[in-house]
Every structure is written in structure tokens, then in C-alpha cells.
mmCIF file of C-alpha atoms and ligand atoms in Angstrom:
data_model
loop_
_atom_site.group_PDB
_atom_site.id
_atom_site.type_symbol
_atom_site.label_atom_id
_atom_site.label_comp_id
_atom_site.label_asym_id
_atom_site.label_seq_id
_atom_site.Cartn_x
_atom_site.Cartn_y
_atom_site.Cartn_z
ATOM 1 C CA MET A 1 32.343 -1.713 4.055
ATOM 2 C CA LEU A 2 33.271 -4.739 5.853
ATOM 3 C CA THR A 3 32.566 -5.799 9.409
ATOM 4 C CA LEU A 4 34.211 -8.530 11.873
ATOM 5 C CA ILE A 5 31.914 -10.432 14.134
ATOM 6 C CA LYS A 6 34.768 -12.332 16.278
ATOM 7 C CA ASN A 7 34.404 -15.177 18.287
ATOM 8 C CA VAL A 8 30.597 -16.430 17.884
ATOM 9 C CA ASN A 9 29.465 -19.989 18.813
ATOM 10 C CA LEU A 10 27.456 -20.430 15.209
ATOM 11 C CA TYR A 11 24.411 -21.853 14.519
ATOM 12 C CA THR A 12 23.622 -22.289 10.792
ATOM 13 C CA PRO A 13 20.835 -23.662 12.381
ATOM 14 C CA GLN A 14 23.532 -26.001 12.130
ATOM 15 C CA PRO A 15 25.910 -26.222 15.253
ATOM 16 C CA LEU A 16 29.340 -25.404 13.516
ATOM 17 C CA GLY A 17 31.186 -24.368 17.066
ATOM 18 C CA LEU A 18 33.707 -21.084 17.287
ATOM 19 C CA LYS A 19 33.486 -19.104 14.271
ATOM 20 C CA HIS A 20 34.358 -15.487 13.259
ATOM 21 C CA LEU A 21 31.577 -14.072 10.362
ATOM 22 C CA LEU A 22 32.870 -11.660 7.775
ATOM 23 C CA LEU A 23 30.091 -9.140 6.338
ATOM 24 C CA ALA A 24 30.622 -7.023 3.233
ATOM 25 C CA GLY A 25 27.663 -4.648 2.566
ATOM 26 C CA GLU A 26 24.580 -6.470 2.650
ATOM 27 C CA ARG A 27 25.900 -10.156 2.268
ATOM 28 C CA ILE A 28 28.180 -13.216 4.344
ATOM 29 C CA LEU A 29 31.154 -13.107 3.117
ATOM 30 C CA ALA A 30 33.300 -15.593 4.558
ATOM 31 C CA ILE A 31 32.778 -18.419 7.407
ATOM 32 C CA ILE A 32 36.636 -17.862 9.265
ATOM 33 C CA ASP A 33 37.720 -20.829 11.602
ATOM 34 C CA PRO A 34 39.923 -19.447 14.556
ATOM 35 C CA ARG A 35 42.774 -21.280 13.298
ATOM 36 C CA GLU A 36 42.869 -18.860 9.949
ATOM 37 C CA SER A 37 44.459 -15.757 10.027
ATOM 38 C CA LEU A 38 41.779 -12.496 10.478
ATOM 39 C CA PRO A 39 41.406 -9.927 8.352
ATOM 40 C CA THR A 40 42.492 -6.766 8.556
ATOM 41 C CA GLY A 41 42.589 -3.073 7.212
ATOM 42 C CA ALA A 42 40.894 0.663 7.671
ATOM 43 C CA TYR A 43 37.609 -0.798 5.892
ATOM 44 C CA LEU A 44 37.147 -2.902 8.517
ATOM 45 C CA SER A 45 34.951 -2.512 11.944
ATOM 46 C CA THR A 46 35.404 -5.296 14.099
ATOM 47 C CA PHE A 47 32.565 -7.050 17.135
ATOM 48 C CA ASP A 48 33.477 -9.066 19.611
ATOM 49 C CA ALA A 49 30.545 -11.408 19.995
ATOM 50 C CA GLN A 50 32.846 -13.464 22.720
ATOM 51 C CA GLY A 51 30.741 -15.728 24.850
ATOM 52 C CA LEU A 52 27.357 -14.790 22.033
ATOM 53 C CA THR A 53 25.782 -17.679 19.765
ATOM 54 C CA ALA A 54 25.130 -16.319 16.133
ATOM 55 C CA VAL A 55 21.872 -17.688 14.885
ATOM 56 C CA PRO A 56 20.348 -16.547 11.769
ATOM 57 C CA GLY A 57 18.236 -13.434 11.634
ATOM 58 C CA PHE A 58 14.044 -15.258 12.486
ATOM 59 C CA VAL A 59 11.726 -15.288 9.747
ATOM 60 C CA ASP A 60 8.228 -14.691 10.750
ATOM 61 C CA SER A 61 5.788 -16.036 8.447
ATOM 62 C CA LEU A 62 2.706 -14.559 9.373
ATOM 63 C CA VAL A 63 2.513 -10.618 11.105
ATOM 64 C CA HIS A 64 -0.348 -8.200 11.196
ATOM 65 C CA PHE A 65 1.959 -5.642 10.861
ATOM 66 C CA CYS A 66 -0.853 -3.206 10.027
ATOM 67 C CA GLY A 67 -3.026 -4.101 13.243
ATOM 68 C CA GLY A 68 -5.608 -6.755 13.239
ATOM 69 C CA GLY A 69 -8.435 -7.383 15.177
ATOM 70 C CA GLY A 70 -11.266 -5.276 15.199
ATOM 71 C CA GLU A 71 -13.342 -8.548 15.686
ATOM 72 C CA GLY A 72 -15.372 -7.024 19.175
ATOM 73 C CA GLY A 73 -15.670 -3.485 17.687
ATOM 74 C CA PHE A 74 -13.567 -0.577 16.624
ATOM 75 C CA THR A 75 -11.947 -0.325 20.384
ATOM 76 C CA THR A 76 -10.487 -3.978 19.999
ATOM 77 C CA ARG A 77 -8.544 -2.732 16.794
ATOM 78 C CA THR A 78 -4.817 -3.958 17.573
ATOM 79 C CA SER A 79 -2.380 -1.757 16.782
ATOM 80 C CA GLU A 80 0.979 -1.315 13.628
ATOM 81 C CA LEU A 81 4.222 -2.920 14.327
ATOM 82 C CA ASN A 82 6.840 -0.722 15.741
ATOM 83 C CA PHE A 83 10.220 -0.689 14.053
ATOM 84 C CA ALA A 84 11.952 -0.781 17.191
ATOM 85 C CA GLU A 85 9.909 -3.547 19.082
ATOM 86 C CA ALA A 86 10.379 -6.101 15.547
ATOM 87 C CA ALA A 87 14.409 -5.357 15.413
ATOM 88 C CA ALA A 88 14.556 -6.494 19.094
ATOM 89 C CA SER A 89 12.739 -9.616 18.794
ATOM 90 C CA GLY A 90 15.365 -10.842 16.460
ATOM 91 C CA THR A 91 13.016 -11.467 13.524
ATOM 92 C CA THR A 92 14.509 -9.975 10.493
ATOM 93 C CA THR A 93 12.065 -11.104 7.588
ATOM 94 C CA MET A 94 8.399 -10.738 7.945
ATOM 95 C CA VAL A 95 5.452 -11.502 5.959
ATOM 96 C CA GLY A 96 2.218 -9.525 6.545
ATOM 97 C CA ALA A 97 -1.045 -10.390 6.137
ATOM 98 C CA LEU A 98 -4.498 -8.722 6.644
ATOM 99 C CA GLY A 99 -7.037 -10.890 8.854
ATOM 100 C CA THR A 100 -10.623 -10.630 9.419
ATOM 101 C CA ASP A 101 -11.023 -6.914 8.480
ATOM 102 C CA ALA A 102 -9.769 -6.856 5.080
ATOM 103 C CA ILE A 103 -12.633 -3.458 4.710
ATOM 104 C CA THR A 104 -10.523 -1.126 7.055
ATOM 105 C CA ARG A 105 -7.413 -2.406 6.661
ATOM 106 C CA THR A 106 -6.458 -2.598 3.281
ATOM 107 C CA LEU A 107 -3.430 -4.099 0.846
ATOM 108 C CA THR A 108 -2.213 -0.538 0.179
ATOM 109 C CA ASN A 109 -1.798 -0.292 3.940
ATOM 110 C CA LEU A 110 -0.072 -3.234 3.946
ATOM 111 C CA LEU A 111 2.305 -2.535 0.905
ATOM 112 C CA ALA A 112 3.199 0.728 2.826
ATOM 113 C CA LYS A 113 3.823 -0.332 6.200
ATOM 114 C CA SER A 114 6.072 -3.353 4.437
ATOM 115 C CA ARG A 115 8.311 -0.754 2.562
ATOM 116 C CA GLU A 116 8.470 1.531 5.644
ATOM 117 C CA LEU A 117 9.882 -1.982 7.633
ATOM 118 C CA SER A 118 12.313 -2.712 4.511
ATOM 119 C CA GLU A 119 13.614 1.056 4.775
ATOM 120 C CA GLN A 120 14.142 0.723 8.396
ATOM 121 C CA GLY A 121 16.386 -2.171 7.661
ATOM 122 C CA LEU A 122 14.327 -5.475 8.297
ATOM 123 C CA THR A 123 12.926 -7.345 4.698
ATOM 124 C CA SER A 124 9.670 -7.575 4.486
ATOM 125 C CA TYR A 125 6.999 -9.326 2.327
ATOM 126 C CA PHE A 126 3.303 -9.468 2.437
ATOM 127 C CA TYR A 127 0.499 -11.706 1.548
ATOM 128 C CA THR A 128 -2.193 -10.529 -0.767
ATOM 129 C CA GLY A 129 -6.137 -10.921 -0.480
ATOM 130 C CA SER A 130 -7.222 -11.836 3.757
ATOM 131 C CA TYR A 131 -9.609 -14.341 5.003
ATOM 132 C CA HIS A 132 -12.154 -14.085 2.375
ATOM 133 C CA PHE A 133 -13.031 -14.921 -1.207
ATOM 134 C CA PRO A 134 -13.419 -13.515 -3.447
ATOM 135 C CA ALA A 135 -9.925 -12.469 -2.853
ATOM 136 C CA THR A 136 -9.127 -8.441 -2.040
ATOM 137 C CA THR A 137 -6.390 -7.446 -4.986
ATOM 138 C CA LEU A 138 -3.797 -4.465 -5.366
ATOM 139 C CA THR A 139 -3.901 -4.536 -8.568
ATOM 140 C CA GLY A 140 -7.491 -6.605 -9.774
ATOM 141 C CA SER A 141 -6.684 -10.312 -9.564
ATOM 142 C CA ILE A 142 -4.090 -12.711 -7.209
ATOM 143 C CA SER A 143 -2.100 -13.196 -10.228
ATOM 144 C CA THR A 144 -1.233 -9.919 -11.078
ATOM 145 C CA ASP A 145 -0.155 -9.077 -7.717
ATOM 146 C CA ILE A 146 1.909 -11.623 -7.087
ATOM 147 C CA ILE A 147 3.661 -11.469 -10.696
ATOM 148 C CA TYR A 148 4.131 -7.390 -10.220
ATOM 149 C CA ILE A 149 4.310 -6.432 -6.719
ATOM 150 C CA PRO A 150 7.635 -7.941 -5.412
ATOM 151 C CA GLU A 151 7.180 -7.685 -2.005
ATOM 152 C CA ILE A 152 3.921 -10.078 -2.315
ATOM 153 C CA LEU A 153 4.535 -13.704 -1.870
ATOM 154 C CA GLY A 154 1.243 -15.646 -2.438
ATOM 155 C CA VAL A 155 -2.296 -15.221 -0.987
ATOM 156 C CA GLY A 156 -3.188 -15.298 2.269
ATOM 157 C CA GLU A 157 -4.382 -16.080 4.905
ATOM 158 C CA ILE A 158 -7.177 -17.053 3.237
ATOM 159 C CA ALA A 159 -9.281 -18.654 6.095
ATOM 160 C CA ILE A 160 -10.699 -22.119 5.878
ATOM 161 C CA ALA A 161 -12.345 -24.360 8.703
ATOM 162 C CA ASP A 162 -13.445 -20.252 10.619
ATOM 163 C CA HIS A 163 -16.976 -19.136 10.865
ATOM 164 C CA ARG A 164 -15.101 -15.637 10.092
ATOM 165 C CA GLY A 165 -14.358 -16.945 6.959
ATOM 166 C CA SER A 166 -15.732 -17.267 3.220
ATOM 167 C CA GLN A 167 -17.116 -21.210 3.602
ATOM 168 C CA LEU A 168 -15.327 -21.562 0.272
ATOM 169 C CA SER A 169 -16.234 -24.596 -1.766
ATOM 170 C CA VAL A 170 -13.198 -26.935 -3.256
ATOM 171 C CA HIS A 171 -13.799 -25.841 -6.518
ATOM 172 C CA GLU A 172 -12.957 -21.845 -4.819
ATOM 173 C CA LEU A 173 -10.384 -22.979 -2.972
ATOM 174 C CA ALA A 174 -8.601 -24.852 -6.420
ATOM 175 C CA ARG A 175 -9.095 -21.510 -8.299
ATOM 176 C CA VAL A 176 -7.452 -19.486 -5.781
ATOM 177 C CA ALA A 177 -4.645 -22.297 -5.482
ATOM 178 C CA SER A 178 -4.072 -22.572 -9.012
ATOM 179 C CA GLU A 179 -3.840 -18.747 -10.025
ATOM 180 C CA ALA A 180 -1.422 -18.546 -7.139
ATOM 181 C CA ARG A 181 0.525 -21.683 -8.356
ATOM 182 C CA VAL A 182 0.935 -20.164 -11.683
ATOM 183 C CA ALA A 183 1.738 -16.934 -10.660
ATOM 184 C CA GLY A 184 4.194 -17.728 -8.833
ATOM 185 C CA MET A 185 6.220 -19.712 -11.554
ATOM 186 C CA ILE A 186 5.759 -16.969 -13.863
ATOM 187 C CA ALA A 187 7.676 -14.400 -10.953
ATOM 188 C CA ASP A 188 10.148 -17.164 -9.611
ATOM 189 C CA LYS A 189 7.753 -16.802 -6.508
ATOM 190 C CA LYS A 190 6.427 -19.659 -4.491
ATOM 191 C CA GLY A 191 2.995 -18.316 -4.681
ATOM 192 C CA ILE A 192 2.236 -19.745 -1.645
ATOM 193 C CA VAL A 193 -1.968 -20.060 -0.581
ATOM 194 C CA PHE A 194 -1.283 -19.363 3.529
ATOM 195 C CA CYS A 195 -4.466 -20.764 5.202
ATOM 196 C CA HIS A 196 -5.542 -19.785 8.534
ATOM 197 C CA VAL A 197 -7.353 -22.451 10.106
ATOM 198 C CA GLY A 198 -10.087 -21.942 11.981
ATOM 199 C CA ASP A 199 -11.631 -24.081 15.091
ATOM 200 C CA GLY A 200 -14.614 -25.456 12.680
ATOM 201 C CA LYS A 201 -15.098 -29.273 12.625
ATOM 202 C CA ALA A 202 -13.720 -29.399 9.030
ATOM 203 C CA GLN A 203 -10.236 -28.977 10.265
ATOM 204 C CA LEU A 204 -7.998 -29.194 6.595
ATOM 205 C CA GLN A 205 -10.413 -31.055 4.912
ATOM 206 C CA LEU A 206 -10.619 -28.823 2.280
ATOM 207 C CA ILE A 207 -7.160 -28.720 1.219
ATOM 208 C CA HIS A 208 -7.095 -32.503 1.813
ATOM 209 C CA GLN A 209 -9.892 -32.607 -1.076
ATOM 210 C CA VAL A 210 -8.726 -30.004 -3.205
ATOM 211 C CA VAL A 211 -5.133 -32.035 -3.449
ATOM 212 C CA ALA A 212 -7.390 -35.131 -3.812
ATOM 213 C CA GLN A 213 -9.510 -34.040 -6.967
ATOM 214 C CA THR A 214 -7.250 -31.557 -8.565
ATOM 215 C CA ASP A 215 -3.534 -31.807 -9.935
ATOM 216 C CA LEU A 216 -2.400 -29.385 -7.128
ATOM 217 C CA PRO A 217 0.401 -30.727 -4.956
ATOM 218 C CA ILE A 218 -0.058 -30.272 -1.073
ATOM 219 C CA GLN A 219 2.853 -28.491 -1.102
ATOM 220 C CA GLN A 220 1.081 -25.359 -2.757
ATOM 221 C CA PHE A 221 -0.725 -24.962 0.963
ATOM 222 C CA TYR A 222 0.886 -23.737 4.211
ATOM 223 C CA PRO A 223 -1.911 -23.626 7.088
ATOM 224 C CA THR A 224 -1.199 -21.902 10.580
ATOM 225 C CA HIS A 225 -2.448 -22.235 13.927
ATOM 226 C CA ILE A 226 -1.899 -26.166 13.891
ATOM 227 C CA ASN A 227 -1.503 -25.950 17.311
ATOM 228 C CA ARG A 228 -4.953 -24.975 18.189
ATOM 229 C CA THR A 229 -6.041 -27.766 19.857
ATOM 230 C CA GLU A 230 -5.129 -31.213 20.262
ATOM 231 C CA SER A 231 -7.472 -32.720 17.662
ATOM 232 C CA LEU A 232 -6.356 -29.999 15.109
ATOM 233 C CA LEU A 233 -2.465 -30.738 15.531
ATOM 234 C CA GLU A 234 -3.552 -34.716 14.792
ATOM 235 C CA ALA A 235 -5.048 -33.442 11.847
ATOM 236 C CA GLY A 236 -1.653 -31.690 10.997
ATOM 237 C CA PHE A 237 0.570 -34.521 11.635
ATOM 238 C CA GLU A 238 -1.281 -36.337 9.130
ATOM 239 C CA PHE A 239 -0.984 -33.720 7.060
ATOM 240 C CA ILE A 240 2.852 -33.352 7.222
ATOM 241 C CA GLN A 241 2.901 -37.739 6.881
ATOM 242 C CA GLN A 242 1.455 -36.350 3.361
ATOM 243 C CA GLY A 243 4.163 -34.169 2.136
ATOM 244 C CA GLY A 244 2.667 -30.616 3.094
ATOM 245 C CA VAL A 245 4.233 -28.121 5.663
ATOM 246 C CA ILE A 246 2.346 -26.856 8.720
ATOM 247 C CA ASP A 247 2.781 -23.823 11.175
ATOM 248 C CA PHE A 248 2.392 -23.174 14.844
ATOM 249 C CA THR A 249 1.278 -19.980 16.432
ATOM 250 C CA THR A 250 4.173 -18.918 18.710
ATOM 251 C CA SER A 251 1.803 -15.804 20.580
ATOM 252 C CA THR A 252 -0.867 -17.322 23.081
ATOM 253 C CA THR A 253 -2.559 -16.300 26.161
ATOM 254 C CA PRO A 254 -2.828 -18.960 29.588
ATOM 255 C CA GLU A 255 -6.846 -18.682 28.489
ATOM 256 C CA LEU A 256 -6.217 -20.408 25.185
ATOM 257 C CA LEU A 257 -3.829 -23.020 26.781
ATOM 258 C CA ALA A 258 -6.162 -23.594 29.641
ATOM 259 C CA GLN A 259 -8.762 -24.034 26.651
ATOM 260 C CA GLY A 260 -6.974 -26.943 25.013
ATOM 261 C CA GLU A 261 -3.974 -24.757 22.419
ATOM 262 C CA VAL A 262 -0.861 -26.873 22.368
ATOM 263 C CA ALA A 263 2.346 -24.926 23.583
ATOM 264 C CA CYS A 264 4.642 -24.800 20.310
ATOM 265 C CA SER A 265 7.027 -26.100 21.962
ATOM 266 C CA GLU A 266 5.067 -29.179 22.905
ATOM 267 C CA ALA A 267 3.864 -29.674 19.771
ATOM 268 C CA LEU A 268 7.390 -29.716 18.128
ATOM 269 C CA ASP A 269 8.457 -31.919 21.051
ATOM 270 C CA ARG A 270 5.852 -34.880 19.981
ATOM 271 C CA ALA A 271 6.372 -34.467 16.475
ATOM 272 C CA ILE A 272 10.303 -34.859 17.369
ATOM 273 C CA HIS A 273 9.655 -38.370 19.309
ATOM 274 C CA ARG A 274 7.292 -39.344 16.902
ATOM 275 C CA ASP A 275 9.343 -39.475 14.324
ATOM 276 C CA LEU A 276 7.381 -36.740 11.982
ATOM 277 C CA PRO A 277 9.388 -34.848 9.375
ATOM 278 C CA VAL A 278 10.135 -31.589 11.649
ATOM 279 C CA SER A 279 11.660 -30.114 8.259
ATOM 280 C CA GLN A 280 7.908 -29.777 7.483
ATOM 281 C CA ILE A 281 6.857 -27.811 10.452
ATOM 282 C CA THR A 282 7.474 -23.869 11.294
ATOM 283 C CA PHE A 283 6.927 -21.313 13.610
ATOM 284 C CA SER A 284 5.118 -17.729 12.850
ATOM 285 C CA SER A 285 4.193 -14.921 16.008
ATOM 286 C CA ASP A 286 1.010 -13.882 14.441
ATOM 287 C CA GLY A 287 2.088 -10.467 15.458
ATOM 288 C CA ASN A 288 -0.146 -7.762 16.329
ATOM 289 C CA ALA A 289 -2.844 -10.074 15.737
ATOM 290 C CA SER A 290 -6.118 -9.870 18.441
ATOM 291 C CA LEU A 291 -6.211 -12.285 21.284
ATOM 292 C CA PRO A 292 -9.633 -11.862 22.327
ATOM 293 C CA GLU A 293 -10.792 -13.481 25.513
ATOM 294 C CA PHE A 294 -14.160 -14.144 26.809
ATOM 295 C CA ASP A 295 -15.312 -15.126 30.253
ATOM 296 C CA LEU A 296 -17.481 -17.845 30.960
ATOM 297 C CA ASN A 297 -20.921 -16.621 29.058
ATOM 298 C CA GLY A 298 -18.704 -15.684 26.162
ATOM 299 C CA GLN A 299 -18.770 -11.944 26.521
ATOM 300 C CA LEU A 300 -15.314 -10.261 25.867
ATOM 301 C CA ILE A 301 -13.561 -9.065 29.008
ATOM 302 C CA GLY A 302 -9.973 -8.125 27.462
ATOM 303 C CA LEU A 303 -7.860 -7.855 24.349
ATOM 304 C CA LYS A 304 -3.885 -8.964 23.968
ATOM 305 C CA ALA A 305 -2.224 -8.506 21.187
ATOM 306 C CA GLY A 306 -0.374 -10.938 19.338
ATOM 307 C CA GLU A 307 3.807 -10.391 19.534
ATOM 308 C CA VAL A 308 6.835 -10.693 17.324
ATOM 309 C CA SER A 309 8.898 -11.223 20.132
ATOM 310 C CA SER A 310 6.599 -14.833 20.721
ATOM 311 C CA LEU A 311 9.197 -16.667 18.457
ATOM 312 C CA PHE A 312 12.179 -15.443 20.507
ATOM 313 C CA LYS A 313 10.113 -16.568 23.766
ATOM 314 C CA VAL A 314 9.186 -20.313 22.339
ATOM 315 C CA LEU A 315 12.709 -20.729 21.183
ATOM 316 C CA LYS A 316 13.797 -20.557 24.411
ATOM 317 C CA GLU A 317 10.918 -22.140 26.216
ATOM 318 C CA SER A 318 11.270 -25.528 24.213
ATOM 319 C CA VAL A 319 15.205 -25.218 24.399
ATOM 320 C CA VAL A 320 15.352 -24.788 28.069
ATOM 321 C CA GLU A 321 12.009 -26.366 29.643
ATOM 322 C CA VAL A 322 11.331 -28.788 27.062
ATOM 323 C CA GLY A 323 14.880 -29.443 26.209
ATOM 324 C CA ILE A 324 14.684 -29.670 22.220
ATOM 325 C CA PRO A 325 18.111 -29.397 20.731
ATOM 326 C CA LEU A 326 18.654 -25.450 19.783
ATOM 327 C CA GLU A 327 19.494 -26.245 15.961
ATOM 328 C CA GLN A 328 15.852 -28.356 15.649
ATOM 329 C CA VAL A 329 13.542 -25.338 17.551
ATOM 330 C CA LEU A 330 15.806 -23.070 14.995
ATOM 331 C CA ALA A 331 15.044 -24.674 11.864
ATOM 332 C CA CYS A 332 11.105 -23.833 13.044
ATOM 333 C CA ILE A 333 12.054 -20.553 12.823
ATOM 334 C CA THR A 334 15.171 -19.367 9.905
ATOM 335 C CA ALA A 335 15.673 -22.419 7.551
ATOM 336 C CA ASN A 336 12.424 -23.954 6.913
ATOM 337 C CA PRO A 337 10.042 -21.018 6.653
ATOM 338 C CA ALA A 338 12.416 -19.551 4.196
ATOM 339 C CA ARG A 339 12.562 -22.857 2.323
ATOM 340 C CA ILE A 340 8.458 -22.766 2.146
ATOM 341 C CA LEU A 341 8.946 -19.202 1.168
ATOM 342 C CA GLN A 342 11.248 -19.349 -1.628
ATOM 343 C CA LEU A 343 13.207 -17.081 0.083
ATOM 344 C CA THR A 344 17.026 -18.542 -1.174
ATOM 345 C CA GLN A 345 18.633 -15.503 0.648
ATOM 346 C CA LYS A 346 17.172 -15.848 3.908
ATOM 347 C CA GLY A 347 17.105 -18.219 6.659
ATOM 348 C CA GLN A 348 20.772 -19.784 6.944
ATOM 349 C CA ILE A 349 24.184 -18.132 7.830
ATOM 350 C CA ALA A 350 26.154 -19.013 5.046
ATOM 351 C CA VAL A 351 28.464 -17.613 2.660
ATOM 352 C CA GLY A 352 26.395 -15.228 -0.112
ATOM 353 C CA LYS A 353 23.517 -15.090 2.011
ATOM 354 C CA ASP A 354 22.402 -12.063 3.279
ATOM 355 C CA ALA A 355 23.654 -11.272 6.735
ATOM 356 C CA ASP A 356 20.857 -11.427 8.822
ATOM 357 C CA ILE A 357 22.414 -12.356 11.913
ATOM 358 C CA VAL A 358 20.713 -12.636 15.910
ATOM 359 C CA LEU A 359 23.552 -12.646 18.560
ATOM 360 C CA ILE A 360 21.856 -14.504 21.409
ATOM 361 C CA ASP A 361 23.145 -14.801 25.118
ATOM 362 C CA ARG A 362 22.374 -18.198 26.499
ATOM 363 C CA ASP A 363 23.074 -17.422 29.866
ATOM 364 C CA GLU A 364 20.636 -14.736 29.979
ATOM 365 C CA TRP A 365 18.772 -15.998 27.669
ATOM 366 C CA ALA A 366 18.641 -12.470 25.682
ATOM 367 C CA VAL A 367 18.786 -10.973 22.108
ATOM 368 C CA ARG A 368 22.112 -8.901 22.469
ATOM 369 C CA SER A 369 22.793 -7.793 18.682
ATOM 370 C CA VAL A 370 20.971 -7.726 15.439
ATOM 371 C CA TRP A 371 22.180 -7.448 11.815
ATOM 372 C CA SER A 372 19.951 -7.332 9.121
ATOM 373 C CA ARG A 373 21.229 -7.324 5.348
ATOM 374 C CA GLY A 374 24.717 -6.239 7.098
ATOM 375 C CA ARG A 375 23.179 -3.246 9.212
ATOM 376 C CA ASN A 376 23.595 -3.752 12.781
ATOM 377 C CA ILE A 377 19.717 -2.654 13.578
ATOM 378 C CA TYR A 378 19.611 -3.488 17.575
ATOM 379 C CA GLN A 379 22.320 -3.514 20.152
ATOM 380 C CA ASN A 380 21.897 -4.437 23.537
ATOM 381 C CA ILE A 381 25.351 -5.220 25.540
ATOM 382 C CA GLY A 382 25.735 -6.014 29.117
ATOM 383 C CA GLY A 383 21.967 -4.954 29.795
HETATM 384 ZN ZN1 ZN B 401 -5.058 -16.480 10.909
#
């Protein structure tokens, strides 16, 4: 079956202007210039996208798709991700993780949920382990999980600089990273060490110490929540200048911003103005994580959850309110995370890549249609 998506304003994420996209099965077969003749035939279904912008399906490197939270008692557990919500968000590739709770939440549950989302049409992966050390695993070790389970890309979120983490030593983090790295080499994966960075005083120091004291490269680590505070953001900027990659979290609340979190759009804008290597920056949603609200006495007064749709929200905010070029923001949620996670079929609209395409209405700033591995999984035309 061939699908022709006609008349798109194409961002690969680079802007290529007016094009037609031809999909064959799960892949992109051709990008057709308007001056060329169009294919026809009984096996072709055509979709006219006049006025819409086509961008790559979003790659979200952190989603708690089995739910998270539970840090304020059992009633604070967040719910599982719903496929329809994910499909409508424009995200076509996501990486799941446990979090603080690796006792009542399990990797078996994460594996089953990952397969559910993939069967429904998304592309879904996950990290083995959790916040804690020694890492909880499916098959007995980080290595065997990465080597034998196709969906496991690495280990994470390993918590550093956080009172909820295991307070790892340099030696312990180095052991985790070397195990993930070698397993990744064997399985042709990145074997990434995805690190949750809390608001602790050590910030990224533990990773710097591992890199200084061992032969592990800084690129083995992928720290997230770097826009949590002004000070951590500065530490993150130093980290990318040394060759590392960093991730900002798009899910937020007015309370978190009031407490000093830097909005993703603002953080990216600063990096651009300082001429930092922005290809080493990504955004993830932290979808379905718990976002607790505390009163002035530190009592829990409410709980919100991270949302996968926050990637698109931040895309809009960055372009419309902050004035960052669309292609630059797009790279942070498509090409950059795909490259960092070594997902070679993802994050770009190009011949031979997976047909993961989002059609955006830039007048209304709405997701109008989503294709994932060639399947139209969401449609909202004229809404
Ligand atoms: Zn986290």
C-alpha cells in the first residue's frame, strides 16, 4: 500500500518548502518536488495536506508510561499512559522508565506496556533499572537486559544529586556505565545511562568524576531535568561544552516555575544566544510522572501529572512566544534525541526512514494528523 501526502510545508527538521511525501508500508519511499509528476494507481491512497506543516514524529526520551509517583502515599500514584492521548500528542517514539518506585512498579509491567503501545502503532522502548542502585533488572543484569530485550536501550533513570536516589559512589556509577556501554556494543545499541538529576548540591559532579577517573566518555551519560534551576542549567551548559548531552523537561506547573525552574523555551533560547552546541540539547516530557504541589510548610496539597502533550506545547511556546526558528526547536524533540539514543530510523523525514510524520496547523497551532510507521494513528481535521 502506498500513501501520498500532498502539498506539505516540509521540515525534516530542516525547512525544505513545499513537497509531497510518498510512503510505502512503514517507510518513506520518496520526497517529491511539486514540479515532478505524481504517482497514480489503484494501490495509492492520497491525503491532501494543503496549508499544513509536516514534521518528524516526536521522539520522547522519558515517559513514565506505566505511571509514576507514589511519593506522597498510594493515592499519589499516577495513571498509565493512554494510547489515544499519546497518539494525539504528535509523539511517535517514546522511551519508558520506572522512577522512584521500583517496588510496586515493575520492569515486567513496563515491558508489557511498551509492547501494548507498539502494537497500537507507536514505537516504544524503555530503560532497565530505576532510580536505584543496584539496578533492578528483568533478566538478572543490566548487560543481559540490554543484550536480550530488543526494547531496552540502556539503563535509567539512575538518580543522582537526589535524596530519593541511592547516593552512588563514583565507582558504582562507573560500573553501571561500563556494563551498559559494553552491552550496548554487543547489541548495537547506545547502552545509554539516562540520569535523573535532582535538586541536590552535587548537580552533575558525579558524572564529571566518572569521566575524569575512568576511560568512559561523557557521551555515555544522558542527564535530564537540567532546566530544574538556574544553577543546574549553568552546570548543564558547561556539560555540553565538554561534549556531553543534556535534556530539559517540558512538563511543568506554575508552582515549579515560580520556584525557579527555567522554562524549556527560555533555556533553549539562552543556549542559542550563547552559541552553545544546541544539537546536544533535547526535550523530554517526563509524561505521567508525578508533579507534587507543596504549601509553604512543605505539606503536599495537590498532585499533577506530567503530560506527553507538553512537547508540542513547548514547541508552540518556543516558536510563537520566544521566536526561536521552528527547525531549531524541532531538532530538540526529533533528530537530536534520535541520534543520541542511536535510533537510526527515527527523528527525520528522509527517504528510507520510518514514516513517522506529524501534520501541524500553524495557524491554530494544533496537531492535525499523525502517521506512525506508515499508519495514520490520529486525525483531527477541521477541528
Ligand atoms: Zn526524573
